[in-house]
Each structure stands twice: as structure tokens, then as C-alpha cells.
Backbone as CSV, one residue per row, in Angstrom:
resi,resn,N_x,N_y,N_z,CA_x,CA_y,CA_z,C_x,C_y,C_z
1,MET,168.694,150.029,-22.808,169.939,149.311,-22.973,169.771,147.874,-22.490
2,ARG,169.140,147.724,-21.336,168.928,146.394,-20.764,168.180,145.497,-21.746
3,GLU,167.119,146.021,-22.377,166.314,145.233,-23.315,167.138,144.808,-24.533
4,ILE,167.969,145.686,-25.021,168.821,145.358,-26.174,169.777,144.234,-25.813
5,CYS,170.423,144.355,-24.669,171.387,143.333,-24.238,170.691,141.993,-24.008
6,GLU,169.513,142.013,-23.396,168.773,140.766,-23.166,168.354,140.130,-24.486
7,ALA,167.859,140.945,-25.397,167.386,140.423,-26.684,168.513,139.830,-27.522
8,THR,169.702,140.381,-27.396,170.834,139.904,-28.202,171.691,138.889,-27.468
9,GLY,171.451,138.720,-26.175,172.204,137.744,-25.411,173.631,138.169,-25.079
10,ILE,173.855,139.467,-25.011,175.190,139.957,-24.622,175.065,140.761,-23.333
11,ASN,176.176,140.900,-22.640,176.114,141.714,-21.424,176.461,143.163,-21.750
12,ARG,176.153,144.041,-20.833,176.340,145.484,-21.067,177.798,145.839,-21.340
13,SER,178.722,145.212,-20.644,180.135,145.553,-20.865,180.572,145.173,-22.278
14,SER,180.049,144.070,-22.809,180.363,143.703,-24.198,179.805,144.746,-25.162
15,PHE,178.589,145.195,-24.878,177.985,146.222,-25.719,178.876,147.464,-25.755
16,TYR,179.287,147.912,-24.569,180.070,149.145,-24.481,181.482,149.006,-25.044
17,LEU,181.954,147.799,-25.224,183.242,147.609,-25.905,183.147,148.006,-27.375
18,HIS,181.935,147.879,-27.933,181.740,148.144,-29.366,181.034,149.468,-29.659
19,TYR,180.172,149.906,-28.754,179.390,151.122,-29.000,179.391,151.999,-27.757
20,ALA,179.519,153.281,-27.962,179.527,154.225,-26.842,178.152,154.333,-26.183
21,ASP,177.100,154.240,-27.027,175.737,154.380,-26.526,174.766,153.891,-27.595
22,ILE,173.483,154.002,-27.334,172.481,153.543,-28.299,172.546,154.336,-29.604
23,PRO,172.696,155.666,-29.576,172.830,156.376,-30.855,174.018,155.871,-31.695
24,ALA,175.118,155.483,-31.046,176.263,154.940,-31.791,175.896,153.608,-32.446
25,LEU,175.123,152.791,-31.734,174.640,151.531,-32.306,173.748,151.803,-33.512
26,ILE,172.823,152.727,-33.372,171.903,153.065,-34.461,172.683,153.582,-35.661
27,THR,173.654,154.441,-35.430,174.475,154.963,-36.528,175.189,153.827,-37.248
28,ALA,175.723,152.869,-36.497,176.419,151.736,-37.109,175.464,150.870,-37.924
29,VAL,174.289,150.595,-37.385,173.307,149.774,-38.096,172.850,150.474,-39.373
30,VAL,172.545,151.744,-39.267,172.094,152.504,-40.440,173.188,152.520,-41.506
31,GLY,174.421,152.768,-41.113,175.518,152.787,-42.078,175.703,151.453,-42.761
32,GLU,175.597,150.378,-42.001,175.748,149.038,-42.567,174.610,148.722,-43.535
33,LYS,173.387,149.012,-43.127,172.237,148.755,-44.004,172.322,149.596,-45.269
34,TRP,172.699,150.859,-45.123,172.801,151.746,-46.276,173.843,151.224,-47.262
35,THR,175.001,150.810,-46.770,176.069,150.291,-47.623,175.607,149.037,-48.358
36,GLU,174.944,148.117,-47.643,174.435,146.897,-48.267,173.405,147.220,-49.344
37,SER,172.495,148.145,-49.053,171.451,148.515,-50.017,172.050,149.115,-51.273
38,VAL,172.958,150.054,-51.097,173.570,150.720,-52.246,174.327,149.703,-53.100
39,LYS,175.006,148.766,-52.471,175.743,147.735,-53.203,174.786,146.876,-54.035
40,ARG,173.672,146.440,-53.436,172.705,145.621,-54.175,172.092,146.393,-55.338
41,ILE,171.767,147.662,-55.120,171.201,148.478,-56.200,172.209,148.619,-57.327
42,HIS,173.426,148.931,-56.979,174.477,149.122,-57.994,174.695,147.837,-58.792
43,GLU,174.722,146.694,-58.105,174.892,145.416,-58.798,173.716,145.128,-59.718
44,GLU,172.512,145.403,-59.246,171.319,145.172,-60.061,171.340,146.026,-61.324
45,MET,171.848,147.241,-61.206,171.844,148.159,-62.347,173.055,147.961,-63.256
46,HIS,173.951,147.073,-62.891,175.132,146.773,-63.717,175.885,148.041,-64.102
47,GLY,175.990,148.949,-63.158,176.758,150.164,-63.390,176.034,151.215,-64.223
48,ASP,174.725,151.062,-64.466,173.962,152.078,-65.204,174.166,153.413,-64.504
49,PRO,174.682,154.412,-65.213,175.019,155.677,-64.560,173.842,156.609,-64.292
50,ASN,172.675,156.342,-64.861,171.571,157.285,-64.703,170.711,156.919,-63.501
51,ILE,170.986,157.538,-62.366,170.256,157.212,-61.151,168.819,157.738,-61.163
52,PHE,168.445,158.486,-62.188,167.082,158.976,-62.284,166.289,158.284,-63.393
53,SER,166.844,157.219,-63.963,166.075,156.445,-64.942,164.982,155.685,-64.183
54,GLU,163.919,155.310,-64.894,162.859,154.546,-64.238,163.399,153.244,-63.671
55,ALA,164.299,152.604,-64.401,164.857,151.327,-63.935,165.632,151.515,-62.644
56,TYR,166.410,152.578,-62.560,167.204,152.819,-61.364,166.315,153.176,-60.177
57,VAL,165.335,154.033,-60.406,164.408,154.414,-59.337,163.665,153.175,-58.844
58,ALA,163.216,152.309,-59.770,162.523,151.078,-59.371,163.446,150.193,-58.529
59,ALA,164.722,150.122,-58.888,165.677,149.313,-58.110,165.807,149.858,-56.689
60,THR,165.862,151.180,-56.535,165.972,151.751,-55.191,164.696,151.493,-54.392
61,LEU,163.555,151.549,-55.062,162.296,151.306,-54.364,162.135,149.828,-53.994
62,ARG,162.616,148.929,-54.851,162.592,147.506,-54.489,163.417,147.273,-53.224
63,GLU,164.543,147.953,-53.150,165.405,147.828,-51.975,164.698,148.377,-50.732
64,ALA,164.036,149.510,-50.868,163.304,150.079,-49.737,162.163,149.151,-49.314
65,LYS,161.488,148.561,-50.298,160.376,147.663,-49.987,160.877,146.374,-49.340
66,ARG,162.053,145.902,-49.739,162.632,144.672,-49.188,162.731,144.759,-47.658
67,ASP,163.082,145.926,-47.173,163.239,146.114,-45.729,162.445,147.349,-45.307
68,ARG,161.167,147.362,-45.690,160.356,148.569,-45.509,160.201,148.999,-44.064
69,ALA,160.160,148.056,-43.124,160.036,148.450,-41.713,161.245,149.281,-41.294
70,PHE,162.432,148.851,-41.711,163.638,149.600,-41.380,163.612,150.982,-42.028
71,TYR,163.347,151.046,-43.334,163.390,152.330,-44.033,162.297,153.277,-43.550
72,ARG,161.144,152.744,-43.271,160.076,153.596,-42.760,160.478,154.196,-41.412
73,ALA,160.994,153.354,-40.516,161.450,153.841,-39.211,162.602,154.827,-39.376
74,TYR,163.507,154.517,-40.286,164.656,155.400,-40.510,164.202,156.779,-40.966
75,PHE,163.338,156.837,-41.979,162.871,158.132,-42.479,162.100,158.892,-41.409
76,GLU,161.325,158.182,-40.598,160.566,158.850,-39.540,161.476,159.423,-38.464
77,LYS,162.522,158.691,-38.104,163.409,159.123,-37.024,164.535,160.037,-37.483
78,PHE,165.116,159.731,-38.637,166.332,160.426,-39.031,166.214,161.219,-40.321
79,GLY,165.101,161.136,-41.012,164.973,161.834,-42.281,165.941,161.261,-43.296
80,THR,166.737,162.112,-43.890,167.666,161.664,-44.927,169.109,161.942,-44.536
81,ALA,169.398,161.992,-43.243,170.733,162.385,-42.770,171.850,161.533,-43.352
82,GLU,171.725,160.218,-43.303,172.785,159.340,-43.811,172.913,159.470,-45.331
83,VAL,171.774,159.631,-45.990,171.754,159.754,-47.441,172.455,161.030,-47.893
84,GLU,172.343,162.081,-47.104,172.915,163.377,-47.462,174.412,163.323,-47.725
85,LYS,175.116,162.423,-47.055,176.569,162.359,-47.200,176.982,162.146,-48.654
86,GLY,176.274,161.294,-49.364,176.622,161.009,-50.746,176.130,162.048,-51.733
87,TYR,175.211,162.892,-51.300,174.626,163.840,-52.232,175.561,164.966,-52.644
88,GLN,176.550,165.295,-51.848,177.484,166.345,-52.262,178.261,165.898,-53.503
89,THR,178.677,164.631,-53.521,179.366,164.094,-54.698,178.440,164.120,-55.905
90,LEU,177.195,163.714,-55.709,176.216,163.730,-56.794,175.997,165.155,-57.301
91,PHE,175.888,166.091,-56.382,175.691,167.491,-56.764,176.872,167.999,-57.588
92,GLU,178.081,167.779,-57.090,179.280,168.293,-57.763,179.502,167.670,-59.139
93,ASN,179.354,166.354,-59.239,179.751,165.650,-60.454,178.649,165.424,-61.469
94,VAL,177.403,165.462,-61.026,176.304,165.170,-61.937,175.423,166.398,-62.169
95,PHE,174.949,167.000,-61.091,173.971,168.060,-61.256,174.555,169.416,-61.637
96,LYS,175.713,169.754,-61.110,176.294,171.049,-61.497,176.512,171.129,-63.012
97,PRO,177.105,170.103,-63.641,177.234,170.165,-65.103,175.873,170.248,-65.807
98,PHE,174.881,169.528,-65.280,173.539,169.578,-65.856,172.951,170.981,-65.733
99,PHE,173.051,171.586,-64.551,172.513,172.924,-64.359,173.222,173.938,-65.256
100,ARG,174.517,173.770,-65.431,175.247,174.673,-66.337,174.729,174.550,-67.773
101,ARG,174.408,173.310,-68.195,173.830,173.120,-69.534,172.503,173.843,-69.657
102,LEU,171.783,173.970,-68.542,170.507,174.690,-68.547,170.697,176.204,-68.476
103,GLY,171.949,176.641,-68.321,172.225,178.069,-68.235,172.197,178.618,-66.825
104,ILE,172.154,177.753,-65.821,172.167,178.199,-64.432,173.624,178.246,-63.987
105,GLU,174.127,179.423,-63.737,175.536,179.571,-63.361,175.738,179.779,-61.865
106,SER,174.741,180.276,-61.190,174.850,180.539,-59.763,174.793,179.231,-58.973
107,GLU,175.854,178.948,-58.235,175.867,177.735,-57.426,174.768,177.790,-56.370
108,HIS,174.505,178.976,-55.888,173.442,179.174,-54.912,172.099,178.717,-55.492
109,CYS,171.796,179.126,-56.711,170.548,178.715,-57.373,170.553,177.217,-57.665
110,MET,171.713,176.694,-58.049,171.829,175.254,-58.295,171.446,174.471,-57.046
111,GLU,171.895,174.939,-55.898,171.591,174.252,-54.645,170.088,174.242,-54.368
112,TYR,169.401,175.335,-54.694,167.950,175.361,-54.520,167.282,174.305,-55.391
113,HIS,167.662,174.255,-56.655,167.065,173.286,-57.577,167.343,171.855,-57.109
114,PHE,168.574,171.615,-56.708,168.959,170.277,-56.274,168.205,169.871,-55.009
115,GLU,168.050,170.798,-54.091,167.312,170.525,-52.851,165.869,170.154,-53.163
116,PHE,165.289,170.808,-54.143,163.916,170.520,-54.550,163.795,169.087,-55.069
117,VAL,164.721,168.669,-55.920,164.703,167.313,-56.473,164.837,166.282,-55.358
118,LYS,165.809,166.479,-54.463,166.029,165.531,-53.360,164.797,165.438,-52.465
119,ALA,164.274,166.576,-52.067,163.148,166.591,-51.133,161.933,165.895,-51.739
120,GLY,161.678,166.141,-53.004,160.539,165.504,-53.666,160.680,164.000,-53.737
121,TYR,161.852,163.551,-54.124,162.102,162.116,-54.243,161.893,161.416,-52.909
122,PHE,162.472,161.967,-51.847,162.352,161.323,-50.548,160.960,161.470,-49.947
123,ALA,160.284,162.561,-50.226,158.920,162.726,-49.712,157.992,161.672,-50.310
124,VAL,158.111,161.430,-51.610,157.277,160.423,-52.258,157.633,159.031,-51.735
125,THR,158.910,158.738,-51.576,159.335,157.433,-51.066,158.819,157.212,-49.648
126,ARG,158.942,158.225,-48.792,158.435,158.113,-47.414,156.927,157.847,-47.400
127,LYS,156.196,158.562,-48.224,154.740,158.395,-48.272,154.385,156.985,-48.740
128,TRP,155.075,156.485,-49.744,154.841,155.138,-50.260,155.091,154.094,-49.168
129,LEU,156.189,154.267,-48.428,156.484,153.351,-47.322,155.411,153.446,-46.236
130,LEU,154.955,154.656,-45.945,153.911,154.865,-44.944,152.623,154.153,-45.333
131,TYR,152.298,154.163,-46.620,151.089,153.503,-47.123,151.247,151.987,-47.213
132,GLY,152.456,151.477,-46.930,152.677,150.036,-46.983,153.066,149.521,-48.355
133,CYS,153.559,150.394,-49.219,154.050,150.026,-50.566,152.961,149.352,-51.417
134,PRO,151.767,149.954,-51.534,150.707,149.288,-52.296,150.997,149.202,-53.800
135,GLU,151.700,150.178,-54.337,152.075,150.125,-55.755,153.374,149.341,-55.889
136,THR,153.596,148.794,-57.054,154.869,148.120,-57.287,155.966,149.170,-57.400
137,PRO,157.213,148.767,-57.177,158.309,149.718,-57.378,158.315,150.296,-58.797
138,GLU,157.950,149.485,-59.775,157.920,149.976,-61.162,156.845,151.041,-61.361
139,GLU,155.668,150.854,-60.738,154.616,151.875,-60.818,155.067,153.168,-60.145
140,MET,155.697,153.034,-58.997,156.182,154.220,-58.287,157.288,154.922,-59.077
141,ALA,158.143,154.145,-59.724,159.215,154.739,-60.528,158.631,155.600,-61.639
142,LYS,157.552,155.145,-62.244,156.890,155.950,-63.287,156.343,157.250,-62.699
143,ILE,155.731,157.171,-61.524,155.191,158.370,-60.869,156.320,159.352,-60.570
144,ILE,157.394,158.856,-59.990,158.522,159.726,-59.649,159.158,160.293,-60.901
145,LYS,159.344,159.476,-61.917,159.969,159.947,-63.163,159.117,161.046,-63.804
146,ARG,157.794,160.873,-63.799,156.928,161.928,-64.353,157.045,163.212,-63.553
147,SER,157.238,163.081,-62.245,157.383,164.261,-61.395,158.694,164.992,-61.659
148,MET,159.689,164.263,-62.160,161.000,164.847,-62.437,161.272,164.844,-63.944
149,ALA,160.245,165.102,-64.717,160.353,164.999,-66.171,161.438,165.894,-66.760
150,ALA,161.763,166.981,-66.086,162.768,167.901,-66.644,164.190,167.356,-66.520
151,ILE,164.400,166.322,-65.747,165.746,165.757,-65.604,166.000,164.845,-66.796
152,PRO,166.987,165.140,-67.608,167.213,164.365,-68.829,167.841,162.999,-68.548
153,ASP,167.758,162.138,-69.545,168.344,160.807,-69.430,169.846,160.803,-69.647
154,ASP,170.407,161.908,-70.117,171.844,161.910,-70.433,172.672,162.719,-69.433
155,LEU,172.323,162.600,-68.149,173.142,163.240,-67.115,174.523,162.597,-67.109
156,PRO,175.539,163.308,-66.625,176.861,162.683,-66.499,176.767,161.473,-65.577
157,PRO,177.644,160.482,-65.759,177.594,159.288,-64.898,177.878,159.600,-63.445
158,VAL,177.313,158.776,-62.569,177.555,158.925,-61.134,178.922,158.334,-60.813
159,PRO,179.747,159.061,-60.082,181.076,158.535,-59.729,180.960,157.298,-58.849
160,ASP,181.858,156.327,-59.059,181.838,155.088,-58.292,181.949,155.318,-56.796
161,GLU,182.652,156.364,-56.379,182.828,156.571,-54.937,181.510,156.848,-54.234
162,LEU,180.477,157.219,-54.979,179.169,157.427,-54.380,178.583,156.100,-53.905
163,PHE,179.034,155.002,-54.508,178.490,153.683,-54.184,179.325,152.923,-53.179
164,ILE,180.323,153.558,-52.629,181.205,152.862,-51.684,180.827,153.228,-50.271
């Protein structure tokens, strides 16, 4: 705590007026960075609803590369906890209809399939960040897209509230 206050030039009482403790500070920083990143990605994609298109994946990877030290540290310390909040909306509005088109009616089975897609996407992104992002975001988007080849380009659009 002392080092944080010294580095930022604030006293401890000022810190505690805004944050209960260091985890509260980290949660606030992560939430702010996540919101800024999602906004930039959404603006770059001009509302393109297919979050699994190569262009969209490349946009997310460009964002991760822009602040790779933060994202690498975040994935190492917190995994995908903050990201998970938005995934329920994505699951309900995008993937459930897709899984039904595939003939999967069991929500339980849908959750398994969805978990597989999420875990793969984040595992590849974490590894790329760990390696220092040697490939371009566009090259990585092709790798990820090939890995998720069964996901069609005509998924239902992502609801706007996912980007807020």
C-alpha cells in the first residue's frame, strides 16, 4: 500500500476514501480497462455483429497487444473472471440459438460446448501474449478462426448491452 501511495503521490487516507483495499483498486482498474477496450473494439468493428469473424478476432487481439503487459498480467492473475460477466448474455442470445440450429436441445450440453469455445479462445490468446505477440493480430485471427471452423459466420447479432 505504501509503495502505491508513494508512486501516485497520494496519502493513504485519500486512497481509502476511494478503495477499501488493493483488491478493490485492482477490480476498479480492470473494469475500467475492460470497458475502454470493449468500446474501442466495438467502434473499430462499426457494430459488426459477428464476434467470431476474423476481422473481429483481429480487433480484439490488436487491443490485447496494445496493452499486452496489462492483459498478460491480468490473465496470469485473474484468468477470465471479468470477461465471464458478459458471456452469459452471449450464451443466451447468440450461442443458444446456434446450438438449437445444430440440434442440441440440452442446455447442459450447450454449456459444455460453449465452455470449450471460450476456453480455447482465451488459452490461445494467453499463449500469444506470453510469447510476446510475435504474430500479427491478423495472423492469430486466422489461427483462431481455423480452430473454431465449425462456428458459422451467420450467428445472431451480439446484443449491444454486451458492449456496455
